[in-house]
Coordinates of C-alpha atoms and ligand atoms in Angstrom, one line a residue:
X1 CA 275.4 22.6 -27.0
X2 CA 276.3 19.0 -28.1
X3 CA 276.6 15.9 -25.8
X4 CA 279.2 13.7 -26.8
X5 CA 279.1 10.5 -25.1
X6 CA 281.1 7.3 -25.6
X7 CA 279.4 4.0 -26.8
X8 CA 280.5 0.9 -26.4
X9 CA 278.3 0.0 -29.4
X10 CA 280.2 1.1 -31.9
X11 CA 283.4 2.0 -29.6
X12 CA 283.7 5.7 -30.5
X13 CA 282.3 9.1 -29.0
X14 CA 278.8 10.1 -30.5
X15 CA 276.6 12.9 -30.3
X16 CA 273.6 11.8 -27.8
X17 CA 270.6 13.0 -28.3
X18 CA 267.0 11.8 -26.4
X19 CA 264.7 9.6 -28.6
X20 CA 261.7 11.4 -27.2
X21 CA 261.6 15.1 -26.5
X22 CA 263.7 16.3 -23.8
X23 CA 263.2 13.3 -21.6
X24 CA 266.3 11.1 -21.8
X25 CA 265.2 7.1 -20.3
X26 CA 268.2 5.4 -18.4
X27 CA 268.8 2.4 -17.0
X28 CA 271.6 1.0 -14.6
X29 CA 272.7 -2.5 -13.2
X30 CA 272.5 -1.9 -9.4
X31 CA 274.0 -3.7 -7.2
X32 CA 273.7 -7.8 -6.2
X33 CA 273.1 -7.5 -2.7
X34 CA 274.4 -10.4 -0.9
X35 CA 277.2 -8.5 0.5
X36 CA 278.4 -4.8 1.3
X37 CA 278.9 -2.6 -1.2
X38 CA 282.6 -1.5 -2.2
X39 CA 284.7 1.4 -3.8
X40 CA 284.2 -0.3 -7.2
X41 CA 280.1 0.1 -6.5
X42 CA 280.7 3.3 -5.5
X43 CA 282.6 4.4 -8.8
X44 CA 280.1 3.0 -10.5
X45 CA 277.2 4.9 -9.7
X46 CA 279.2 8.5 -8.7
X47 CA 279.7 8.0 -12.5
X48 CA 275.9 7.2 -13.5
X49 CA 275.4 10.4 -11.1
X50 CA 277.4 12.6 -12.9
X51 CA 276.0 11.5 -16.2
X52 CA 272.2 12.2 -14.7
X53 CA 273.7 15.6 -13.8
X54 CA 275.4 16.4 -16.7
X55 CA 272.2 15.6 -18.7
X56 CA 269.9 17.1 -16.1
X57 CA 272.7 20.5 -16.5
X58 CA 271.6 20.4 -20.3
X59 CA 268.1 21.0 -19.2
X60 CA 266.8 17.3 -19.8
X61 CA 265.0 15.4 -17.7
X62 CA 265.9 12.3 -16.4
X63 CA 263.7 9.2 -16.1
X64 CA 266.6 6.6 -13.9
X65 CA 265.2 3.2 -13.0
X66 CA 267.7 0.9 -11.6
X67 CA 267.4 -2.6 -10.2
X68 CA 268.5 -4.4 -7.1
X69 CA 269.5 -8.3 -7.8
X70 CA 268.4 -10.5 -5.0
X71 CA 267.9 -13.8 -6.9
X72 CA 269.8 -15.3 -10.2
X73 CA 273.2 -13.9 -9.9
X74 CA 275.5 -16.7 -9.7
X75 CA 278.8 -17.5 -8.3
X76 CA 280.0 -17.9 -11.8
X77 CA 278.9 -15.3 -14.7
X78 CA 278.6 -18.2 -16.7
X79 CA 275.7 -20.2 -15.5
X80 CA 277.3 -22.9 -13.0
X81 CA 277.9 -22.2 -9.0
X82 CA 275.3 -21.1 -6.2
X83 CA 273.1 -18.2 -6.6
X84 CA 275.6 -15.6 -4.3
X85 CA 272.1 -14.7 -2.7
X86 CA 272.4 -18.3 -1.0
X87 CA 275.8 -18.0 -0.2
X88 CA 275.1 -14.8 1.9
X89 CA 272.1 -16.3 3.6
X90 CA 274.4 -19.4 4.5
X91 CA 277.5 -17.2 5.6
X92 CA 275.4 -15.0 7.6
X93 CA 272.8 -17.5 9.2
X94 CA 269.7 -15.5 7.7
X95 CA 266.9 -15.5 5.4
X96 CA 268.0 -14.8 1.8
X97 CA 265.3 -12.0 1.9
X98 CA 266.9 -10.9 5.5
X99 CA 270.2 -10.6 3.6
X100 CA 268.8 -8.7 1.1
X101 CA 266.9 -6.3 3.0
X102 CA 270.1 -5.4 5.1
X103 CA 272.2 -5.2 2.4
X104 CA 269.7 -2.8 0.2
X105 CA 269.3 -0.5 3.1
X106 CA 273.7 -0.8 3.4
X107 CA 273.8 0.3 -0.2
X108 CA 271.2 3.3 0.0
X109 CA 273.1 4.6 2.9
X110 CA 276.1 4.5 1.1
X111 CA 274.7 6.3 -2.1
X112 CA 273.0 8.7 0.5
X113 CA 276.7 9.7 1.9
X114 CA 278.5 10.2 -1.6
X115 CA 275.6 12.3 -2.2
X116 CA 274.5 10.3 -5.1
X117 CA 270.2 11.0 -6.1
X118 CA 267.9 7.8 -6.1
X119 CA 266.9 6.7 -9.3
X120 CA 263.5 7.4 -9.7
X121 CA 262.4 3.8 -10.3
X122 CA 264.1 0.7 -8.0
X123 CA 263.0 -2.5 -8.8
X124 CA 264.1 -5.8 -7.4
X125 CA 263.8 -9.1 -9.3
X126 CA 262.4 -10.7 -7.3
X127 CA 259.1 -8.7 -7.8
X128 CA 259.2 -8.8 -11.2
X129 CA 259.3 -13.2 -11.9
X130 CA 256.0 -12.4 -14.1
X131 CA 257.5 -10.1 -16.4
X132 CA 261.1 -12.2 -16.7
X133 CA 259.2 -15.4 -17.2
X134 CA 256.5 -13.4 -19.8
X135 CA 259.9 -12.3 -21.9
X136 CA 261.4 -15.9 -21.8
X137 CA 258.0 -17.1 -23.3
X138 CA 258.7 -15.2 -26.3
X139 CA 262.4 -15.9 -26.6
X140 CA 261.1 -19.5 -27.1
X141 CA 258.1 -18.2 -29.4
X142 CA 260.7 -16.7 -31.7
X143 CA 262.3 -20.0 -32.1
X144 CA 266.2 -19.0 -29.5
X145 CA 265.7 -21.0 -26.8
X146 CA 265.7 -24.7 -26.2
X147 CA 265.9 -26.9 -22.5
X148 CA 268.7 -29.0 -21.3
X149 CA 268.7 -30.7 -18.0
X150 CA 269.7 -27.7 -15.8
X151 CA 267.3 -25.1 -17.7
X152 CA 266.2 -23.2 -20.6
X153 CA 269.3 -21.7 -22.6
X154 CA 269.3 -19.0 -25.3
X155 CA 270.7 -20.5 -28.5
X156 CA 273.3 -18.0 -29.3
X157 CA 274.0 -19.5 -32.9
X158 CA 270.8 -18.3 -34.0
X159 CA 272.1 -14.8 -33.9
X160 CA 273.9 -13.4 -36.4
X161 CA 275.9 -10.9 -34.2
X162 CA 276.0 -12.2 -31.0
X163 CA 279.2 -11.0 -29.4
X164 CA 279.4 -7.4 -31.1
X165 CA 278.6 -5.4 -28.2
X166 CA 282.2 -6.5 -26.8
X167 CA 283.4 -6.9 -30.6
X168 CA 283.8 -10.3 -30.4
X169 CA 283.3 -13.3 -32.8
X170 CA 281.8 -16.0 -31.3
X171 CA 283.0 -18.7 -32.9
X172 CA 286.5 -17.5 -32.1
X173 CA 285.6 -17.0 -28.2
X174 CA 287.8 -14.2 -27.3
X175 CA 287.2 -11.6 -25.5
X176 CA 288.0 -13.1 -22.3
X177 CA 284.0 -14.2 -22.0
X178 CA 284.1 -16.4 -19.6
X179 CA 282.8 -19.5 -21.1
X180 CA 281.3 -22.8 -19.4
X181 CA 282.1 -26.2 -20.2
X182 CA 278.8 -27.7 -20.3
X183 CA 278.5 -30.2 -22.5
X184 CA 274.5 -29.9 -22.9
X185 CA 274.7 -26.3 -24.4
X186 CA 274.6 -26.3 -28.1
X187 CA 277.4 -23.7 -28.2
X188 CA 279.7 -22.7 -25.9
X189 CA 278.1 -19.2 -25.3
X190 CA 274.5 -20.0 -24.7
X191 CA 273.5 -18.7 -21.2
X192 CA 270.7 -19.8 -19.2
X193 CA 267.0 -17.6 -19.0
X194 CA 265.5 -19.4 -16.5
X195 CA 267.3 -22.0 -14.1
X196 CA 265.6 -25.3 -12.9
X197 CA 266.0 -26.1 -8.9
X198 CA 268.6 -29.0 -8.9
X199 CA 266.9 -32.6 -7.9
X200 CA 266.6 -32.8 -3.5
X201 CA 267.3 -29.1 -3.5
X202 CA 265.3 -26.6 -1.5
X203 CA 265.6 -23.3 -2.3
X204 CA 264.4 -20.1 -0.4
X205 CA 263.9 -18.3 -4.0
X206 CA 262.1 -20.0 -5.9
X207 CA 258.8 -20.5 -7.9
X208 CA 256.6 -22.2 -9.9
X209 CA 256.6 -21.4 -13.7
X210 CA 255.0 -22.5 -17.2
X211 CA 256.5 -22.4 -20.1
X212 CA 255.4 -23.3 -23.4
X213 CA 256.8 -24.8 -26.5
X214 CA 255.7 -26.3 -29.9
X215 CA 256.6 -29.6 -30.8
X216 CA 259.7 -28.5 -33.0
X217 CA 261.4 -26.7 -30.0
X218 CA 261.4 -29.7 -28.4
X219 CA 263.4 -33.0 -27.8
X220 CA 260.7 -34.9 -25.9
X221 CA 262.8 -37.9 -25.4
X222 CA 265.7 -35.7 -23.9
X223 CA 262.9 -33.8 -21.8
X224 CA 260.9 -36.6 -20.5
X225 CA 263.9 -37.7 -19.3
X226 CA 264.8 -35.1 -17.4
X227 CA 261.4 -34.9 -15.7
X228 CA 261.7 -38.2 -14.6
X229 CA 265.3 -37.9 -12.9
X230 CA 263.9 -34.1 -11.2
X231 CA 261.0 -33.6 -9.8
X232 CA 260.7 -29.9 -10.2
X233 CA 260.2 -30.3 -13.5
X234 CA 256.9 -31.5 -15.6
X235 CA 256.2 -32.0 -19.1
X236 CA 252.8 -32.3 -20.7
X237 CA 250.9 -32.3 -24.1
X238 CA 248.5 -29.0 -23.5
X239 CA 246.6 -28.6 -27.3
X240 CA 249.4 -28.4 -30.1
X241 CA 252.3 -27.1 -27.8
X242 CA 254.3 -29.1 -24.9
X243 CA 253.5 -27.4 -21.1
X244 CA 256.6 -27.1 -19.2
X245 CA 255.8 -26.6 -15.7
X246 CA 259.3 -25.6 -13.2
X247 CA 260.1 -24.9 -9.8
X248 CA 263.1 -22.9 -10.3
X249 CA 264.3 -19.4 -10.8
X250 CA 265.2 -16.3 -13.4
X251 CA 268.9 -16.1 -15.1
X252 CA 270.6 -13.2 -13.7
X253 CA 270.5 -11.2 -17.6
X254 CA 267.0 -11.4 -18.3
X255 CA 265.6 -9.4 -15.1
X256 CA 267.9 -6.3 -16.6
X257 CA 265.5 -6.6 -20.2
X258 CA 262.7 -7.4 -18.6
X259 CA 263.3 -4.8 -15.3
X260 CA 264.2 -1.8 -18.2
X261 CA 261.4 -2.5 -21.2
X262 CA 258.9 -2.6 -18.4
X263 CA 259.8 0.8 -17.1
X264 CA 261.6 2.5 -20.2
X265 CA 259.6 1.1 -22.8
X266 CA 261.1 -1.4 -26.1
X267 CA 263.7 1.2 -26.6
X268 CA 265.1 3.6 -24.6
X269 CA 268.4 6.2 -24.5
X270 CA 271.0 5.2 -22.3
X271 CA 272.3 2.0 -20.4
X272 CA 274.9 2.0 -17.8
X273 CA 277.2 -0.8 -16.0
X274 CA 280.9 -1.3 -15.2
X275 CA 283.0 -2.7 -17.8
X276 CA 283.0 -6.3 -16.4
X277 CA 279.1 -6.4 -17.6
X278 CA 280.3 -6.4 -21.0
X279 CA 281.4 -9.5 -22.6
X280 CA 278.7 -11.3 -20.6
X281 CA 275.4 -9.6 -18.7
X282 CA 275.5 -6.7 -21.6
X283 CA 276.2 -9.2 -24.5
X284 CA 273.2 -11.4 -23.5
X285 CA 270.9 -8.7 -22.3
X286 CA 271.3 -7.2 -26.2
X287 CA 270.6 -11.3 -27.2
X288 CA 267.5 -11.3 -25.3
X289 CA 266.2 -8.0 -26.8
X290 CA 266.7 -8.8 -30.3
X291 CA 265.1 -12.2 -29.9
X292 CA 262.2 -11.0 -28.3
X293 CA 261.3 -7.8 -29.6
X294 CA 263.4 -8.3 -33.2
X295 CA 265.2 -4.9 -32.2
X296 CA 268.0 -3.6 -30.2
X297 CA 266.9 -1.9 -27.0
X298 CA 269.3 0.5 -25.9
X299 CA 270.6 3.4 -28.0
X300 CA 273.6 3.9 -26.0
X301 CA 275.4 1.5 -23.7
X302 CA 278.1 3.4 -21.0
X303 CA 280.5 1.9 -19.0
X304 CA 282.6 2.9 -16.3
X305 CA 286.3 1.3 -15.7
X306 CA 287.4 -0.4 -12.7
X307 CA 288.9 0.7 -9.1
X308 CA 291.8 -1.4 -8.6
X309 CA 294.0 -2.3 -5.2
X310 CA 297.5 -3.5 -6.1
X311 CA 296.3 -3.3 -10.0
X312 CA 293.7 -5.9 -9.8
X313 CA 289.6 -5.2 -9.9
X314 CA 288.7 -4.7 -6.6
X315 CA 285.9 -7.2 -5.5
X316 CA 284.3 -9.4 -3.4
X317 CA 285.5 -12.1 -4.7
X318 CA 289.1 -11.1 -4.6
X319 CA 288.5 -9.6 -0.7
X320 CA 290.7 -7.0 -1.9
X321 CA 287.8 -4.4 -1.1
X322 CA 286.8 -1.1 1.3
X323 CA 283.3 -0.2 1.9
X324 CA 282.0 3.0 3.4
X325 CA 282.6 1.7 6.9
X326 CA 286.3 1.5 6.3
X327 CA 286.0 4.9 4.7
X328 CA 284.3 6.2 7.8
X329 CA 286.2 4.2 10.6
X330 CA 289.6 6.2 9.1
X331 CA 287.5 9.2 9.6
X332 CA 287.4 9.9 5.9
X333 CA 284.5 12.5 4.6
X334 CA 282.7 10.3 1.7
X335 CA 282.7 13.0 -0.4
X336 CA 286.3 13.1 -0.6
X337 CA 285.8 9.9 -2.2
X338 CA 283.5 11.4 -4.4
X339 CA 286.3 14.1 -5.5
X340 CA 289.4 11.4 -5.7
X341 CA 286.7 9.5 -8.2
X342 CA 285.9 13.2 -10.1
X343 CA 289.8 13.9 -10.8
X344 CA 289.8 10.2 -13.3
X345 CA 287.6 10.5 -16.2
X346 CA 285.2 7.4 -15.7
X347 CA 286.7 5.7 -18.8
X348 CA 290.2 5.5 -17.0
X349 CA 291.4 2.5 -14.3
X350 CA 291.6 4.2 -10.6
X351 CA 294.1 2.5 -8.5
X352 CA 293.2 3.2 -4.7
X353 CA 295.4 3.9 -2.0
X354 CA 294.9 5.2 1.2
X355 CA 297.2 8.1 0.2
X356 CA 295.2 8.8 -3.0
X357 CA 292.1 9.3 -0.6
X358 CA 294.1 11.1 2.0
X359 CA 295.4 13.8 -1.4
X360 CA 292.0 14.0 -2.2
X361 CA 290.6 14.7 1.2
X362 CA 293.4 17.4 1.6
X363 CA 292.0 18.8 -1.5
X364 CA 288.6 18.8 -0.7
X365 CA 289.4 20.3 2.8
X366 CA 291.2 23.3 1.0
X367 CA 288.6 23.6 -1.7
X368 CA 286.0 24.3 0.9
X369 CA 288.2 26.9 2.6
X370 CA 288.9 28.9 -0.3
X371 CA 285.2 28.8 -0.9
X372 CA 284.6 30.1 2.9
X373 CA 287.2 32.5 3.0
X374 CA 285.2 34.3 -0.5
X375 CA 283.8 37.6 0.8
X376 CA 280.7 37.5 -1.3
X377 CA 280.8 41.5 -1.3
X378 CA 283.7 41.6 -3.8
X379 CA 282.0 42.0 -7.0
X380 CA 283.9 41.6 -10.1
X381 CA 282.8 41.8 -13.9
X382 CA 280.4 39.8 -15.9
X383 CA 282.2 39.0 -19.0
X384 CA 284.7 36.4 -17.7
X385 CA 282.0 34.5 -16.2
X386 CA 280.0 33.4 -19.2
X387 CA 283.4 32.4 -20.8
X388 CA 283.9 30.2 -17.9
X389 CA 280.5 28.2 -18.0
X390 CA 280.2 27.6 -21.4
X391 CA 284.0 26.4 -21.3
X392 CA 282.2 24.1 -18.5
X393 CA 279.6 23.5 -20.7
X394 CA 282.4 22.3 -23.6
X395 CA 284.2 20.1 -20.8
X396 CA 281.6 18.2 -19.5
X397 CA 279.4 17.5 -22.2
X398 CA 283.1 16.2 -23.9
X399 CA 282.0 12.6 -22.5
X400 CA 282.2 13.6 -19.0
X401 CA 285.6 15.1 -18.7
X402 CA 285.1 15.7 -14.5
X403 CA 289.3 15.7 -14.2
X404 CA 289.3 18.6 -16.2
X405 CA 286.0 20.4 -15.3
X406 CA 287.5 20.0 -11.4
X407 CA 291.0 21.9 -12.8
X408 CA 288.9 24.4 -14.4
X409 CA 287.0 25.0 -11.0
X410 CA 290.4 25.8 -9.5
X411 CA 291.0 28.1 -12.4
X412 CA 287.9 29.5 -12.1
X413 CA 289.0 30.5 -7.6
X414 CA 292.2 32.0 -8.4
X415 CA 291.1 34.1 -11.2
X416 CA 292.1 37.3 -10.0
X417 CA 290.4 39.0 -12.7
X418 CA 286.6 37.7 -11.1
X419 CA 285.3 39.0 -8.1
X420 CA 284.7 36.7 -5.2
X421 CA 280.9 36.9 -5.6
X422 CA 281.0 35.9 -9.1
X423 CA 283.7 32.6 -8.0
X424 CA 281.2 31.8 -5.6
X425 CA 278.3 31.7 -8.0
X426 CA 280.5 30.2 -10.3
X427 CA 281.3 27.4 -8.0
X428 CA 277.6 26.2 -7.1
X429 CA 276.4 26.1 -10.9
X430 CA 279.6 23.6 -11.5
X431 CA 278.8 22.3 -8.0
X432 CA 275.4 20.9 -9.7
X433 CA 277.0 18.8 -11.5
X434 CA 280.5 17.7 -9.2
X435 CA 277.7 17.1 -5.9
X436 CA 280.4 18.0 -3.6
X437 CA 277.7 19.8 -1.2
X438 CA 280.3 22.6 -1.7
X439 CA 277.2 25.4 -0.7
X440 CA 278.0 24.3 2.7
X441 CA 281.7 25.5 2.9
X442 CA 280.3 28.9 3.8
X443 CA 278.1 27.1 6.6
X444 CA 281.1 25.3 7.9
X445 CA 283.7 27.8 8.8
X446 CA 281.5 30.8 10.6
X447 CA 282.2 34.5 9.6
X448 CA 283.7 35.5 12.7
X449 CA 286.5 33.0 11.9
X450 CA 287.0 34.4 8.3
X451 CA 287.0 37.8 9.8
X452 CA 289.8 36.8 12.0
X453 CA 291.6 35.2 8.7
X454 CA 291.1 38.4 6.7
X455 CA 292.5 40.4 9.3
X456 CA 295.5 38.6 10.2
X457 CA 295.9 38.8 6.0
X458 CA 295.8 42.9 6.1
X459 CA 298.7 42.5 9.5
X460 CA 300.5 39.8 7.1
X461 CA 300.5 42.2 4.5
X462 CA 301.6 45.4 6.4
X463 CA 304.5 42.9 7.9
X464 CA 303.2 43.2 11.0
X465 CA 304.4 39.4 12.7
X466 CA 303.1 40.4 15.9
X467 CA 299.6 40.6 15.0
X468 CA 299.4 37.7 12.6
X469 CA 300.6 35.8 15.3
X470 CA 298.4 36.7 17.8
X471 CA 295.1 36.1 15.5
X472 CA 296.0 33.0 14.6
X473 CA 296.1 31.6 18.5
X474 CA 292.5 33.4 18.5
X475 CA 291.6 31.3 15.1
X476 CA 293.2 28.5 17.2
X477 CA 291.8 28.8 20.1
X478 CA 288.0 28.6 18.5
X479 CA 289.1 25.5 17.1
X480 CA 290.6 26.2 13.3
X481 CA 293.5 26.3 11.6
X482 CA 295.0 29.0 9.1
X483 CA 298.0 28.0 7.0
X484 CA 299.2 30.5 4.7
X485 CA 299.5 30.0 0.6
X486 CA 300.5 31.8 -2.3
X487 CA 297.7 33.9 -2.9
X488 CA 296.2 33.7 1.0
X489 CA 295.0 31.1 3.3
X490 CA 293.2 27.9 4.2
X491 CA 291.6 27.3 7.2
X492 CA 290.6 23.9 8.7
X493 CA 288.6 22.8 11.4
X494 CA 290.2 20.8 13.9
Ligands
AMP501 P1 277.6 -6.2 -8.9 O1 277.0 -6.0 -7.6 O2 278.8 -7.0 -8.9 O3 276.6 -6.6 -9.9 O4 278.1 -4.8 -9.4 C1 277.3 -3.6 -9.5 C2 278.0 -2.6 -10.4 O5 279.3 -2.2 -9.9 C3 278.2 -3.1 -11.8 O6 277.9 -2.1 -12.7 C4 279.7 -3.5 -11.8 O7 280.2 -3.4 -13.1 C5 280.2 -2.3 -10.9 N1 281.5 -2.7 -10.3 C6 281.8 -3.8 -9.6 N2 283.1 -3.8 -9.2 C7 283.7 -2.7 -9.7 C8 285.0 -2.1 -9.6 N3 286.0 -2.7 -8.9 N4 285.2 -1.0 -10.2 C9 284.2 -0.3 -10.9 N5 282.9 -0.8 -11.0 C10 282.7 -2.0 -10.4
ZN502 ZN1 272.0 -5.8 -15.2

């Protein structure tokens, strides 16, 4: 059966199908680790999850790299503020590489409790200055790049559809790009590829570099001038081309082209980021692919919407954020978070409250119940269950319709025409997919207590009060409660 996914090339639903075989290549932006990692993060790569799943659910196999920035990103996604690397390092007293390394390890963790599966590739900028530098070099060999004081910047004019990734004209600068007032750049969108370190700065990241240009990708004048006010950078005649020789350090976009052709190869399936990256990191990443390989990279670009608090994007910057901490200090399970995120379809805003995580761990709690209370000796017939996967099948490979795959789940435990064993098979194949661990409901709630529950049903049933009231001090007693519902019970642990 089809995949339809949405791409934000082209705005519309498409059918996706691998280049290559059955092997689809993915890339995702991973996270900037200077500081914990929040809901929005998490929303982010729940969603890239469910997409490996879904694709991995169609029987493809999924080659995942992502990166981890820990140099270039800067205050500002234009090119102007401090590298936020720096700014952790300084807030926290460390080592940017310290800050790094804690906040990597903070991030896995995370993934690791929302039950999210590692890429197969991780790959951090910083280890990869060869490759980002290497790509640069032929951004200026094809004739887009030129130097001001600061750094080398991509000459945006020189394309002819800069901006249609986010379907804007660049000469009328909407959007909402956030655009820089420098007055060096030629036009207003040209972003820097590599940075230089400012005059009497030290960095901790940062390295030497040579770059080359030919005499008509030059100013000199302009140049030699600058490498007289900063010592960190050098000009020199080498042959027929100008040697420029840089301490200094990667733009944030190019280590994402760079990062993916390395590992995916000049053009690859899928690309994945929140919908933030799109106006600037996506827009320029597409620039730097066109320039230096004359082709577009990725066949489809996905995006995920925004969690919001109070209606505005939660982030660090706004400290309007939770990370897993908070989630686990309110003793919240993270895979209730997991659900809450599963019942919006990525594309759509999620607003989080407290209560909305409370609803969904309330769900999730009875969800596992009903699953423990199935008495996998009820049989049922066959024919209702193929209806229901490939009706799965048709919901998820709709763009990733989790909201209604989740209601279809429900369907799927109080259909009285299936038998419990069939509704608890039925549950795990979707469960590949959701990665709500739900094959440990049964673990979690021991037989003797569903015993108990099914036999203060049978004394419910024959009105006998007595009874039922008695087994449910027992079911009590061992630490559980049973609340009654339409068509049964739920039992928590307490
Ligand atoms: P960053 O560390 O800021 O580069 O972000 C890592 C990923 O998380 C990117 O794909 C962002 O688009 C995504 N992201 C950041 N904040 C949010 C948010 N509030 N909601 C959803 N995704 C987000
Ligand atoms: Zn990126």
């Amino acid at each position: 059966m089809e995949i339809k996914l949405f791409n934000t090339m082209g705005r519309k639903k498409q059918i996706f199908r691998p280049l290559k075989d059955k092997k689809v290549r993915m890339y995702s932006c991973g996270p900037t680790v200077y500081d914990y990692a929040h809901l929005g993060h998490f929303r982010a790569y729940v969603f890239v999850d469910i997409l490996k799943r879904v694709l991995k659910y169609n029987k493809y196999k999924v080659k995942h790299v992502m990166n981890i920035t820990d140099v270039g990103h800067l205050t500002s996604d234009a090119d102007t503020g401090e590298d936020k690397m720096e700014v952790g390092a300084k807030r926290e007293g460390k080592s940017v590489w310290e800050i790094a390394e804690f906040y990597t390890k903070d991030f896995f963790s995370a993934m690791e409790k929302l039950n999210v599966q590692k890429p197969d590739i991780i790959c951090k900028a910083t280890d990869h200055i060869k490759e980002m530098a290497e790509m640069v070099q032929k951004i200026i060999d094809n004739g887009y790049a030129y130097i001001i004081s600061d750094g080398i910047y991509f000459d945006t004019s020189k394309l002819k559809d800069y901006g249609k990734l986010a379907g804007f004209d660049p000469k009328q600068l909407k959007a909402g790009a956030r655009v820089e007032v420098n007055e060096e750049k030629k036009n207003p969108n040209d972003f820097a590829l590599w940075k230089f370190t400012p005059k009497g700065q030290k960095r901790q990241m940062e390295w030497e570099n040579e770059f080359y240009f030919k005499p008509e990708q030059i100013d000199l004048a302009k140049v030699t001038a600058y490498a007289k006010e900063n010592p960190n950078i050098k000009i020199e005649k080498v042959r027929s081309k100008f040697k420029l020789t840089v301490k200094g350090f990667p733009g944030w976009h190019i280590e994402c082209s760079a990062m993916s052709i390395k590992y995916l190869g000049k053009v690859f399936d899928i690309h994945t980021g929140g919908i933030d990256h799109i106006p600037v990191h996506h827009t320029n990443e597409v620039a730097q692919s066109k320039a230096a390989l004359k082709k577009e990279s990725v066949k489809f670009w996905i995006h995920n919407e925004f969690v919001l608090v109070n209606n505005q994007k939660m982030s660090k910057s706004l400290q309007n954020f939770y990370t897993m901490h908070d989630i686990l200090n309110k003793g919240f399970d993270p895979l209730a978070l997991r659900y809450l995120f599963l019942t919006a379809h990525y594309r759509s805003k999620v607003n989080f409250t407290w209560e909305s995580l409370n609803a969904a761990q309330n769900a999730y709690n009875s969800l596992k119940a009903k699953i423990a209370s199935l008495d996998l000796n009820k049989r049922g017939g066959n024919k209702k269950v193929k209806e229901y996967k490939k009706r799965f099948l048709e919901i998820i490979n709709n763009d990733l319709d989790t909201p209604q795959a989740i209601a279809l789940m429900w369907q799927v435990l109080k259909d009285e025409n299936l038998g419990d064993k069939q509704k608890y098979e039925l549950v795990l194949d979707f469960d590949s997919v959701f990665g709500l661990k739900l094959n440990e409901a049964k673990k979690e709630i021991p037989k003797e207590i569903i015993d108990l529950a099914e036999m203060r049903l049978k004394a419910r049933k024959e009105k006998n009060w007595k009874l039922a009231d008695e087994i449910r001090e027992k079911i009590e007693a061992k630490g559980y409660k049973i609340e009654d519902t339409e068509d049964g019970y739920r039992i928590f642990k307490l």
